[in-house]
Each structure stands twice: as structure tokens, then as C-alpha cells.
Amino acid sequence: MAKNRVRAIPLGGVGEVGRNMWVLEYDDEILILDCGVMFPDADMLGVDLVLPDITYFAREVQ
């Protein structure tokens, strides 16, 4: 990635309520913005919270 470049990345939930997450990247720094959480629907038995998909961060660490 080029130096001094800011990347804004939506990691899900764009256009939906909950599960939204935006990430800003600058050099080797990552800032998480607007990390949403929603409560499960009635058909999601055994689920307490619905969280955004954070597999992007696991890929960045390796």
C-alpha cells in the first residue's frame, strides 16, 4: 500500500440495521468505526448477539 494513503473499508452491514462495521486504515494502523451489534431474530435460537464478520482482521495479522 502506498504511504500516506487512507483506506475506508465497509466490512458488512451496509444498508442493514446492525452488523455494520467501517474500518479506516492508515499505514500500519487500523481504526474501527461504527461497530454494530444487533439482537437475534426469534428464529435464531441460542444466539445472544449478532456481530459483524471480522475475518478481515485475521487475514491482516498473518
PDB file of N, H, CA, C and O in Angstrom:
ATOM      1  N   MET A   1       0.849  -1.175   0.000  1.00  0.00           N
ATOM      2  CA  MET A   1       0.000   0.000   0.000  1.00  0.00           C
ATOM      3  C   MET A   1       0.897   1.243   0.000  1.00  0.00           C
ATOM      4  O   MET A   1       1.935   1.273   0.662  1.00  0.00           O
ATOM      5  N   ALA A   2       0.492   2.236  -0.732  1.00  0.00           N
ATOM      6  H   ALA A   2      -0.351   2.211  -1.270  1.00  0.00           H
ATOM      7  CA  ALA A   2       1.262   3.472  -0.818  1.00  0.00           C
ATOM      8  C   ALA A   2       1.282   4.200   0.519  1.00  0.00           C
ATOM      9  O   ALA A   2       0.312   4.138   1.274  1.00  0.00           O
ATOM     10  N   LYS A   3       2.360   4.877   0.812  1.00  0.00           N
ATOM     11  H   LYS A   3       3.149   4.927   0.199  1.00  0.00           H
ATOM     12  CA  LYS A   3       2.466   5.643   2.062  1.00  0.00           C
ATOM     13  C   LYS A   3       1.466   6.789   2.067  1.00  0.00           C
ATOM     14  O   LYS A   3       1.098   7.320   1.019  1.00  0.00           O
ATOM     15  N   ASN A   4       1.032   7.161   3.272  1.00  0.00           N
ATOM     16  H   ASN A   4       1.331   6.730   4.124  1.00  0.00           H
ATOM     17  CA  ASN A   4       0.133   8.305   3.479  1.00  0.00           C
ATOM     18  C   ASN A   4      -1.196   8.168   2.748  1.00  0.00           C
ATOM     19  O   ASN A   4      -1.778   9.172   2.338  1.00  0.00           O
ATOM     20  N   ARG A   5      -1.673   6.973   2.581  1.00  0.00           N
ATOM     21  H   ARG A   5      -1.200   6.157   2.914  1.00  0.00           H
ATOM     22  CA  ARG A   5      -2.965   6.749   1.950  1.00  0.00           C
ATOM     23  C   ARG A   5      -3.944   6.219   2.997  1.00  0.00           C
ATOM     24  O   ARG A   5      -3.630   5.285   3.736  1.00  0.00           O
ATOM     25  N   VAL A   6      -5.111   6.814   3.052  1.00  0.00           N
ATOM     26  H   VAL A   6      -5.365   7.573   2.452  1.00  0.00           H
ATOM     27  CA  VAL A   6      -6.158   6.365   3.966  1.00  0.00           C
ATOM     28  C   VAL A   6      -7.141   5.512   3.190  1.00  0.00           C
ATOM     29  O   VAL A   6      -7.608   5.904   2.120  1.00  0.00           O
ATOM     30  N   ARG A   7      -7.456   4.339   3.732  1.00  0.00           N
ATOM     31  H   ARG A   7      -7.076   4.021   4.601  1.00  0.00           H
ATOM     32  CA  ARG A   7      -8.449   3.462   3.107  1.00  0.00           C
ATOM     33  C   ARG A   7      -9.647   3.351   4.032  1.00  0.00           C
ATOM     34  O   ARG A   7      -9.491   3.072   5.221  1.00  0.00           O
ATOM     35  N   ALA A   8     -10.838   3.566   3.499  1.00  0.00           N
ATOM     36  H   ALA A   8     -10.965   3.793   2.533  1.00  0.00           H
ATOM     37  CA  ALA A   8     -12.087   3.368   4.243  1.00  0.00           C
ATOM     38  C   ALA A   8     -12.741   2.109   3.687  1.00  0.00           C
ATOM     39  O   ALA A   8     -13.044   2.026   2.497  1.00  0.00           O
ATOM     40  N   ILE A   9     -12.953   1.128   4.566  1.00  0.00           N
ATOM     41  H   ILE A   9     -12.706   1.195   5.533  1.00  0.00           H
ATOM     42  CA  ILE A   9     -13.425  -0.183   4.131  1.00  0.00           C
ATOM     43  C   ILE A   9     -14.686  -0.558   4.902  1.00  0.00           C
ATOM     44  O   ILE A   9     -14.644  -0.654   6.129  1.00  0.00           O
ATOM     45  N   PRO A  10     -15.814  -0.774   4.208  1.00  0.00           N
ATOM     46  CA  PRO A  10     -17.004  -1.296   4.886  1.00  0.00           C
ATOM     47  C   PRO A  10     -16.876  -2.814   5.014  1.00  0.00           C
ATOM     48  O   PRO A  10     -16.648  -3.507   4.023  1.00  0.00           O
ATOM     49  N   LEU A  11     -17.022  -3.322   6.225  1.00  0.00           N
ATOM     50  H   LEU A  11     -17.207  -2.759   7.030  1.00  0.00           H
ATOM     51  CA  LEU A  11     -16.890  -4.764   6.444  1.00  0.00           C
ATOM     52  C   LEU A  11     -18.227  -5.446   6.653  1.00  0.00           C
ATOM     53  O   LEU A  11     -18.267  -6.555   7.184  1.00  0.00           O
ATOM     54  N   GLY A  12     -19.280  -4.843   6.267  1.00  0.00           N
ATOM     55  H   GLY A  12     -19.247  -3.942   5.836  1.00  0.00           H
ATOM     56  CA  GLY A  12     -20.576  -5.508   6.347  1.00  0.00           C
ATOM     57  C   GLY A  12     -21.632  -4.617   6.947  1.00  0.00           C
ATOM     58  O   GLY A  12     -21.343  -3.608   7.590  1.00  0.00           O
ATOM     59  N   GLY A  13     -22.845  -5.012   6.723  1.00  0.00           N
ATOM     60  H   GLY A  13     -23.081  -5.832   6.201  1.00  0.00           H
ATOM     61  CA  GLY A  13     -23.972  -4.301   7.295  1.00  0.00           C
ATOM     62  C   GLY A  13     -24.345  -3.024   6.580  1.00  0.00           C
ATOM     63  O   GLY A  13     -25.205  -2.287   7.061  1.00  0.00           O
ATOM     64  N   VAL A  14     -23.729  -2.737   5.445  1.00  0.00           N
ATOM     65  H   VAL A  14     -23.030  -3.336   5.054  1.00  0.00           H
ATOM     66  CA  VAL A  14     -24.064  -1.523   4.712  1.00  0.00           C
ATOM     67  C   VAL A  14     -25.501  -1.668   4.203  1.00  0.00           C
ATOM     68  O   VAL A  14     -25.812  -2.594   3.454  1.00  0.00           O
ATOM     69  N   GLY A  15     -26.356  -0.757   4.612  1.00  0.00           N
ATOM     70  H   GLY A  15     -26.103  -0.005   5.221  1.00  0.00           H
ATOM     71  CA  GLY A  15     -27.750  -0.811   4.209  1.00  0.00           C
ATOM     72  C   GLY A  15     -28.614  -1.705   5.074  1.00  0.00           C
ATOM     73  O   GLY A  15     -29.785  -1.914   4.756  1.00  0.00           O
ATOM     74  N   GLU A  16     -28.078  -2.235   6.147  1.00  0.00           N
ATOM     75  H   GLU A  16     -27.127  -2.065   6.406  1.00  0.00           H
ATOM     76  CA  GLU A  16     -28.882  -3.058   7.052  1.00  0.00           C
ATOM     77  C   GLU A  16     -28.665  -2.587   8.492  1.00  0.00           C
ATOM     78  O   GLU A  16     -27.635  -1.994   8.812  1.00  0.00           O
ATOM     79  N   VAL A  17     -29.618  -2.851   9.326  1.00  0.00           N
ATOM     80  H   VAL A  17     -30.454  -3.333   9.066  1.00  0.00           H
ATOM     81  CA  VAL A  17     -29.537  -2.430  10.722  1.00  0.00           C
ATOM     82  C   VAL A  17     -28.745  -3.480  11.495  1.00  0.00           C
ATOM     83  O   VAL A  17     -29.057  -4.669  11.431  1.00  0.00           O
ATOM     84  N   GLY A  18     -27.724  -3.043  12.221  1.00  0.00           N
ATOM     85  H   GLY A  18     -27.471  -2.077  12.273  1.00  0.00           H
ATOM     86  CA  GLY A  18     -26.860  -3.970  12.947  1.00  0.00           C
ATOM     87  C   GLY A  18     -25.823  -4.576  12.025  1.00  0.00           C
ATOM     88  O   GLY A  18     -25.898  -4.413  10.807  1.00  0.00           O
ATOM     89  N   ARG A  19     -24.858  -5.273  12.594  1.00  0.00           N
ATOM     90  H   ARG A  19     -24.797  -5.407  13.583  1.00  0.00           H
ATOM     91  CA  ARG A  19     -23.780  -5.929  11.862  1.00  0.00           C
ATOM     92  C   ARG A  19     -22.997  -4.984  10.962  1.00  0.00           C
ATOM     93  O   ARG A  19     -22.348  -5.437  10.019  1.00  0.00           O
ATOM     94  N   ASN A  20     -23.041  -3.712  11.221  1.00  0.00           N
ATOM     95  H   ASN A  20     -23.569  -3.343  11.986  1.00  0.00           H
ATOM     96  CA  ASN A  20     -22.287  -2.760  10.420  1.00  0.00           C
ATOM     97  C   ASN A  20     -20.918  -2.520  11.043  1.00  0.00           C
ATOM     98  O   ASN A  20     -20.774  -2.516  12.265  1.00  0.00           O
ATOM     99  N   MET A  21     -19.913  -2.321  10.189  1.00  0.00           N
ATOM    100  H   MET A  21     -20.030  -2.324   9.196  1.00  0.00           H
ATOM    101  CA  MET A  21     -18.578  -2.008  10.677  1.00  0.00           C
ATOM    102  C   MET A  21     -17.811  -1.306   9.560  1.00  0.00           C
ATOM    103  O   MET A  21     -17.779  -1.773   8.421  1.00  0.00           O
ATOM    104  N   TRP A  22     -17.209  -0.202   9.896  1.00  0.00           N
ATOM    105  H   TRP A  22     -17.235   0.178  10.821  1.00  0.00           H
ATOM    106  CA  TRP A  22     -16.325   0.520   8.984  1.00  0.00           C
ATOM    107  C   TRP A  22     -14.942   0.541   9.580  1.00  0.00           C
ATOM    108  O   TRP A  22     -14.787   0.671  10.795  1.00  0.00           O
ATOM    109  N   VAL A  23     -13.927   0.414   8.736  1.00  0.00           N
ATOM    110  H   VAL A  23     -14.052   0.309   7.749  1.00  0.00           H
ATOM    111  CA  VAL A  23     -12.538   0.400   9.158  1.00  0.00           C
ATOM    112  C   VAL A  23     -11.786   1.470   8.377  1.00  0.00           C
ATOM    113  O   VAL A  23     -11.949   1.594   7.163  1.00  0.00           O
ATOM    114  N   LEU A  24     -10.970   2.236   9.077  1.00  0.00           N
ATOM    115  H   LEU A  24     -10.838   2.135  10.063  1.00  0.00           H
ATOM    116  CA  LEU A  24     -10.040   3.164   8.434  1.00  0.00           C
ATOM    117  C   LEU A  24      -8.633   2.609   8.617  1.00  0.00           C
ATOM    118  O   LEU A  24      -8.234   2.255   9.726  1.00  0.00           O
ATOM    119  N   GLU A  25      -7.886   2.536   7.519  1.00  0.00           N
ATOM    120  H   GLU A  25      -8.210   2.823   6.618  1.00  0.00           H
ATOM    121  CA  GLU A  25      -6.500   2.082   7.576  1.00  0.00           C
ATOM    122  C   GLU A  25      -5.584   3.221   7.139  1.00  0.00           C
ATOM    123  O   GLU A  25      -5.847   3.895   6.143  1.00  0.00           O
ATOM    124  N   TYR A  26      -4.529   3.424   7.879  1.00  0.00           N
ATOM    125  H   TYR A  26      -4.316   2.877   8.688  1.00  0.00           H
ATOM    126  CA  TYR A  26      -3.520   4.422   7.543  1.00  0.00           C
ATOM    127  C   TYR A  26      -2.163   3.832   7.883  1.00  0.00           C
ATOM    128  O   TYR A  26      -1.888   3.559   9.051  1.00  0.00           O
ATOM    129  N   ASP A  27      -1.316   3.631   6.896  1.00  0.00           N
ATOM    130  H   ASP A  27      -1.539   3.853   5.947  1.00  0.00           H
ATOM    131  CA  ASP A  27      -0.048   2.929   7.069  1.00  0.00           C
ATOM    132  C   ASP A  27      -0.308   1.581   7.733  1.00  0.00           C
ATOM    133  O   ASP A  27      -1.018   0.751   7.166  1.00  0.00           O
ATOM    134  N   ASP A  28       0.248   1.342   8.916  1.00  0.00           N
ATOM    135  H   ASP A  28       0.825   2.016   9.377  1.00  0.00           H
ATOM    136  CA  ASP A  28       0.055   0.065   9.618  1.00  0.00           C
ATOM    137  C   ASP A  28      -0.969   0.165  10.741  1.00  0.00           C
ATOM    138  O   ASP A  28      -1.051  -0.730  11.582  1.00  0.00           O
ATOM    139  N   GLU A  29      -1.741   1.227  10.767  1.00  0.00           N
ATOM    140  H   GLU A  29      -1.675   1.954  10.084  1.00  0.00           H
ATOM    141  CA  GLU A  29      -2.728   1.443  11.822  1.00  0.00           C
ATOM    142  C   GLU A  29      -4.135   1.144  11.307  1.00  0.00           C
ATOM    143  O   GLU A  29      -4.464   1.438  10.158  1.00  0.00           O
ATOM    144  N   ILE A  30      -4.954   0.560  12.171  1.00  0.00           N
ATOM    145  H   ILE A  30      -4.687   0.322  13.104  1.00  0.00           H
ATOM    146  CA  ILE A  30      -6.350   0.268  11.840  1.00  0.00           C
ATOM    147  C   ILE A  30      -7.238   0.880  12.920  1.00  0.00           C
ATOM    148  O   ILE A  30      -7.009   0.683  14.114  1.00  0.00           O
ATOM    149  N   LEU A  31      -8.242   1.615  12.489  1.00  0.00           N
ATOM    150  H   LEU A  31      -8.428   1.775  11.520  1.00  0.00           H
ATOM    151  CA  LEU A  31      -9.216   2.210  13.395  1.00  0.00           C
ATOM    152  C   LEU A  31     -10.595   1.674  13.027  1.00  0.00           C
ATOM    153  O   LEU A  31     -11.033   1.802  11.884  1.00  0.00           O
ATOM    154  N   ILE A  32     -11.273   1.074  14.000  1.00  0.00           N
ATOM    155  H   ILE A  32     -10.917   0.970  14.929  1.00  0.00           H
ATOM    156  CA  ILE A  32     -12.610   0.526  13.768  1.00  0.00           C
ATOM    157  C   ILE A  32     -13.626   1.596  14.111  1.00  0.00           C
ATOM    158  O   ILE A  32     -13.603   2.162  15.203  1.00  0.00           O
ATOM    159  N   LEU A  33     -14.516   1.868  13.174  1.00  0.00           N
ATOM    160  H   LEU A  33     -14.535   1.408  12.286  1.00  0.00           H
ATOM    161  CA  LEU A  33     -15.580   2.846  13.366  1.00  0.00           C
ATOM    162  C   LEU A  33     -16.934   2.160  13.296  1.00  0.00           C
ATOM    163  O   LEU A  33     -17.130   1.237  12.505  1.00  0.00           O
ATOM    164  N   ASP A  34     -17.841   2.601  14.102  1.00  0.00           N
ATOM    165  H   ASP A  34     -17.681   3.350  14.745  1.00  0.00           H
ATOM    166  CA  ASP A  34     -19.234   2.183  13.981  1.00  0.00           C
ATOM    167  C   ASP A  34     -19.388   0.670  13.939  1.00  0.00           C
ATOM    168  O   ASP A  34     -19.937   0.128  12.979  1.00  0.00           O
ATOM    169  N   CYS A  35     -18.913  -0.009  14.961  1.00  0.00           N
ATOM    170  H   CYS A  35     -18.467   0.431  15.740  1.00  0.00           H
ATOM    171  CA  CYS A  35     -19.055  -1.459  15.044  1.00  0.00           C
ATOM    172  C   CYS A  35     -20.435  -1.782  15.609  1.00  0.00           C
ATOM    173  O   CYS A  35     -20.684  -1.594  16.800  1.00  0.00           O
ATOM    174  N   GLY A  36     -21.313  -2.259  14.769  1.00  0.00           N
ATOM    175  H   GLY A  36     -21.112  -2.412  13.801  1.00  0.00           H
ATOM    176  CA  GLY A  36     -22.691  -2.504  15.164  1.00  0.00           C
ATOM    177  C   GLY A  36     -22.893  -3.856  15.814  1.00  0.00           C
ATOM    178  O   GLY A  36     -22.128  -4.795  15.593  1.00  0.00           O
ATOM    179  N   VAL A  37     -23.922  -3.935  16.606  1.00  0.00           N
ATOM    180  H   VAL A  37     -24.544  -3.173  16.786  1.00  0.00           H
ATOM    181  CA  VAL A  37     -24.367  -5.168  17.246  1.00  0.00           C
ATOM    182  C   VAL A  37     -25.883  -5.178  17.168  1.00  0.00           C
ATOM    183  O   VAL A  37     -26.531  -4.155  17.390  1.00  0.00           O
ATOM    184  N   MET A  38     -26.442  -6.333  16.854  1.00  0.00           N
ATOM    185  H   MET A  38     -25.916  -7.164  16.674  1.00  0.00           H
ATOM    186  CA  MET A  38     -27.902  -6.417  16.857  1.00  0.00           C
ATOM    187  C   MET A  38     -28.339  -7.641  17.646  1.00  0.00           C
ATOM    188  O   MET A  38     -27.569  -8.582  17.840  1.00  0.00           O
ATOM    189  N   PHE A  39     -29.565  -7.614  18.090  1.00  0.00           N
ATOM    190  H   PHE A  39     -30.191  -6.850  17.933  1.00  0.00           H
ATOM    191  CA  PHE A  39     -30.121  -8.742  18.807  1.00  0.00           C
ATOM    192  C   PHE A  39     -30.701  -9.724  17.806  1.00  0.00           C
ATOM    193  O   PHE A  39     -31.181  -9.310  16.751  1.00  0.00           O
ATOM    194  N   PRO A  40     -30.668 -11.015  18.110  1.00  0.00           N
ATOM    195  CA  PRO A  40     -31.123 -12.024  17.158  1.00  0.00           C
ATOM    196  C   PRO A  40     -32.637 -11.982  16.936  1.00  0.00           C
ATOM    197  O   PRO A  40     -33.397 -11.482  17.766  1.00  0.00           O
ATOM    198  N   ASP A  41     -33.043 -12.522  15.791  1.00  0.00           N
ATOM    199  H   ASP A  41     -32.425 -12.928  15.116  1.00  0.00           H
ATOM    200  CA  ASP A  41     -34.462 -12.690  15.495  1.00  0.00           C
ATOM    201  C   ASP A  41     -34.994 -13.881  16.278  1.00  0.00           C
ATOM    202  O   ASP A  41     -34.224 -14.645  16.860  1.00  0.00           O
ATOM    203  N   ALA A  42     -36.299 -14.034  16.288  1.00  0.00           N
ATOM    204  H   ALA A  42     -36.924 -13.413  15.815  1.00  0.00           H
ATOM    205  CA  ALA A  42     -36.931 -15.123  17.040  1.00  0.00           C
ATOM    206  C   ALA A  42     -36.510 -16.504  16.525  1.00  0.00           C
ATOM    207  O   ALA A  42     -36.524 -17.472  17.285  1.00  0.00           O
ATOM    208  N   ASP A  43     -36.138 -16.608  15.255  1.00  0.00           N
ATOM    209  H   ASP A  43     -36.126 -15.822  14.637  1.00  0.00           H
ATOM    210  CA  ASP A  43     -35.755 -17.906  14.701  1.00  0.00           C
ATOM    211  C   ASP A  43     -34.282 -18.249  14.912  1.00  0.00           C
ATOM    212  O   ASP A  43     -33.824 -19.285  14.431  1.00  0.00           O
ATOM    213  N   MET A  44     -33.535 -17.411  15.615  1.00  0.00           N
ATOM    214  H   MET A  44     -33.907 -16.569  16.006  1.00  0.00           H
ATOM    215  CA  MET A  44     -32.112 -17.654  15.887  1.00  0.00           C
ATOM    216  C   MET A  44     -31.946 -18.172  17.316  1.00  0.00           C
ATOM    217  O   MET A  44     -31.365 -17.494  18.163  1.00  0.00           O
ATOM    218  N   LEU A  45     -32.448 -19.351  17.574  1.00  0.00           N
ATOM    219  H   LEU A  45     -32.920 -19.902  16.885  1.00  0.00           H
ATOM    220  CA  LEU A  45     -32.420 -19.916  18.920  1.00  0.00           C
ATOM    221  C   LEU A  45     -30.989 -20.142  19.400  1.00  0.00           C
ATOM    222  O   LEU A  45     -30.160 -20.662  18.653  1.00  0.00           O
ATOM    223  N   GLY A  46     -30.696 -19.758  20.634  1.00  0.00           N
ATOM    224  H   GLY A  46     -31.369 -19.336  21.240  1.00  0.00           H
ATOM    225  CA  GLY A  46     -29.391 -19.948  21.236  1.00  0.00           C
ATOM    226  C   GLY A  46     -28.383 -18.856  20.924  1.00  0.00           C
ATOM    227  O   GLY A  46     -27.255 -18.913  21.412  1.00  0.00           O
ATOM    228  N   VAL A  47     -28.756 -17.862  20.123  1.00  0.00           N
ATOM    229  H   VAL A  47     -29.673 -17.816  19.727  1.00  0.00           H
ATOM    230  CA  VAL A  47     -27.847 -16.773  19.766  1.00  0.00           C
ATOM    231  C   VAL A  47     -28.155 -15.574  20.647  1.00  0.00           C
ATOM    232  O   VAL A  47     -29.305 -15.143  20.730  1.00  0.00           O
ATOM    233  N   ASP A  48     -27.130 -15.029  21.311  1.00  0.00           N
ATOM    234  H   ASP A  48     -26.195 -15.380  21.244  1.00  0.00           H
ATOM    235  CA  ASP A  48     -27.329 -13.873  22.185  1.00  0.00           C
ATOM    236  C   ASP A  48     -27.147 -12.553  21.446  1.00  0.00           C
ATOM    237  O   ASP A  48     -27.945 -11.634  21.626  1.00  0.00           O
ATOM    238  N   LEU A  49     -26.110 -12.442  20.616  1.00  0.00           N
ATOM    239  H   LEU A  49     -25.461 -13.189  20.470  1.00  0.00           H
ATOM    240  CA  LEU A  49     -25.825 -11.224  19.863  1.00  0.00           C
ATOM    241  C   LEU A  49     -25.380 -11.588  18.456  1.00  0.00           C
ATOM    242  O   LEU A  49     -24.777 -12.641  18.245  1.00  0.00           O
ATOM    243  N   VAL A  50     -25.673 -10.728  17.497  1.00  0.00           N
ATOM    244  H   VAL A  50     -26.163  -9.873  17.669  1.00  0.00           H
ATOM    245  CA  VAL A  50     -25.209 -10.899  16.125  1.00  0.00           C
ATOM    246  C   VAL A  50     -24.156  -9.821  15.894  1.00  0.00           C
ATOM    247  O   VAL A  50     -24.438  -8.627  15.995  1.00  0.00           O
ATOM    248  N   LEU A  51     -22.929 -10.263  15.579  1.00  0.00           N
ATOM    249  H   LEU A  51     -22.699 -11.233  15.497  1.00  0.00           H
ATOM    250  CA  LEU A  51     -21.789  -9.363  15.435  1.00  0.00           C
ATOM    251  C   LEU A  51     -21.327  -9.306  13.980  1.00  0.00           C
ATOM    252  O   LEU A  51     -21.626 -10.213  13.203  1.00  0.00           O
ATOM    253  N   PRO A  52     -20.604  -8.255  13.605  1.00  0.00           N
ATOM    254  CA  PRO A  52     -20.050  -8.173  12.254  1.00  0.00           C
ATOM    255  C   PRO A  52     -18.997  -9.254  12.013  1.00  0.00           C
ATOM    256  O   PRO A  52     -18.427  -9.797  12.960  1.00  0.00           O
ATOM    257  N   ASP A  53     -18.748  -9.556  10.760  1.00  0.00           N
ATOM    258  H   ASP A  53     -19.211  -9.114   9.991  1.00  0.00           H
ATOM    259  CA  ASP A  53     -17.723 -10.523  10.358  1.00  0.00           C
ATOM    260  C   ASP A  53     -16.354  -9.853  10.439  1.00  0.00           C
ATOM    261  O   ASP A  53     -16.102  -8.871   9.741  1.00  0.00           O
ATOM    262  N   ILE A  54     -15.472 -10.376  11.284  1.00  0.00           N
ATOM    263  H   ILE A  54     -15.677 -11.174  11.851  1.00  0.00           H
ATOM    264  CA  ILE A  54     -14.154  -9.743  11.489  1.00  0.00           C
ATOM    265  C   ILE A  54     -13.016 -10.577  10.900  1.00  0.00           C
ATOM    266  O   ILE A  54     -11.869 -10.408  11.315  1.00  0.00           O
ATOM    267  N   THR A  55     -13.290 -11.457   9.963  1.00  0.00           N
ATOM    268  H   THR A  55     -14.221 -11.594   9.626  1.00  0.00           H
ATOM    269  CA  THR A  55     -12.235 -12.275   9.363  1.00  0.00           C
ATOM    270  C   THR A  55     -11.201 -11.427   8.638  1.00  0.00           C
ATOM    271  O   THR A  55     -10.075 -11.885   8.440  1.00  0.00           O
ATOM    272  N   TYR A  56     -11.539 -10.219   8.238  1.00  0.00           N
ATOM    273  H   TYR A  56     -12.453  -9.846   8.399  1.00  0.00           H
ATOM    274  CA  TYR A  56     -10.579  -9.306   7.601  1.00  0.00           C
ATOM    275  C   TYR A  56      -9.385  -9.065   8.508  1.00  0.00           C
ATOM    276  O   TYR A  56      -8.255  -8.984   8.026  1.00  0.00           O
ATOM    277  N   PHE A  57      -9.610  -8.949   9.805  1.00  0.00           N
ATOM    278  H   PHE A  57     -10.528  -9.014  10.196  1.00  0.00           H
ATOM    279  CA  PHE A  57      -8.527  -8.690  10.747  1.00  0.00           C
ATOM    280  C   PHE A  57      -7.627  -9.915  10.910  1.00  0.00           C
ATOM    281  O   PHE A  57      -6.416  -9.766  11.077  1.00  0.00           O
ATOM    282  N   ALA A  58      -8.187 -11.102  10.867  1.00  0.00           N
ATOM    283  H   ALA A  58      -9.171 -11.223  10.732  1.00  0.00           H
ATOM    284  CA  ALA A  58      -7.383 -12.314  10.968  1.00  0.00           C
ATOM    285  C   ALA A  58      -6.443 -12.417   9.776  1.00  0.00           C
ATOM    286  O   ALA A  58      -5.306 -12.864   9.926  1.00  0.00           O
ATOM    287  N   ARG A  59      -6.895 -12.014   8.603  1.00  0.00           N
ATOM    288  H   ARG A  59      -7.819 -11.651   8.481  1.00  0.00           H
ATOM    289  CA  ARG A  59      -6.061 -12.035   7.402  1.00  0.00           C
ATOM    290  C   ARG A  59      -4.943 -11.002   7.493  1.00  0.00           C
ATOM    291  O   ARG A  59      -3.832 -11.258   7.029  1.00  0.00           O
ATOM    292  N   GLU A  60      -5.217  -9.838   8.082  1.00  0.00           N
ATOM    293  H   GLU A  60      -6.120  -9.630   8.459  1.00  0.00           H
ATOM    294  CA  GLU A  60      -4.232  -8.776   8.191  1.00  0.00           C
ATOM    295  C   GLU A  60      -3.108  -9.113   9.162  1.00  0.00           C
ATOM    296  O   GLU A  60      -1.987  -8.635   8.990  1.00  0.00           O
ATOM    297  N   VAL A  61      -3.383  -9.921  10.174  1.00  0.00           N
ATOM    298  H   VAL A  61      -4.294 -10.309  10.315  1.00  0.00           H
ATOM    299  CA  VAL A  61      -2.390 -10.244  11.200  1.00  0.00           C
ATOM    300  C   VAL A  61      -1.344 -11.207  10.670  1.00  0.00           C
ATOM    301  O   VAL A  61      -0.183 -11.118  11.068  1.00  0.00           O
ATOM    302  N   GLN A  62      -1.713 -12.123   9.789  1.00  0.00           N
ATOM    303  H   GLN A  62      -2.657 -12.196   9.466  1.00  0.00           H
ATOM    304  CA  GLN A  62      -0.797 -13.161   9.301  1.00  0.00           C
ATOM    305  C   GLN A  62       0.311 -12.623   8.463  1.00  0.00           C
ATOM    306  O   GLN A  62       1.153 -13.385   7.989  1.00  0.00           O
TER     307      GLN A  62
END
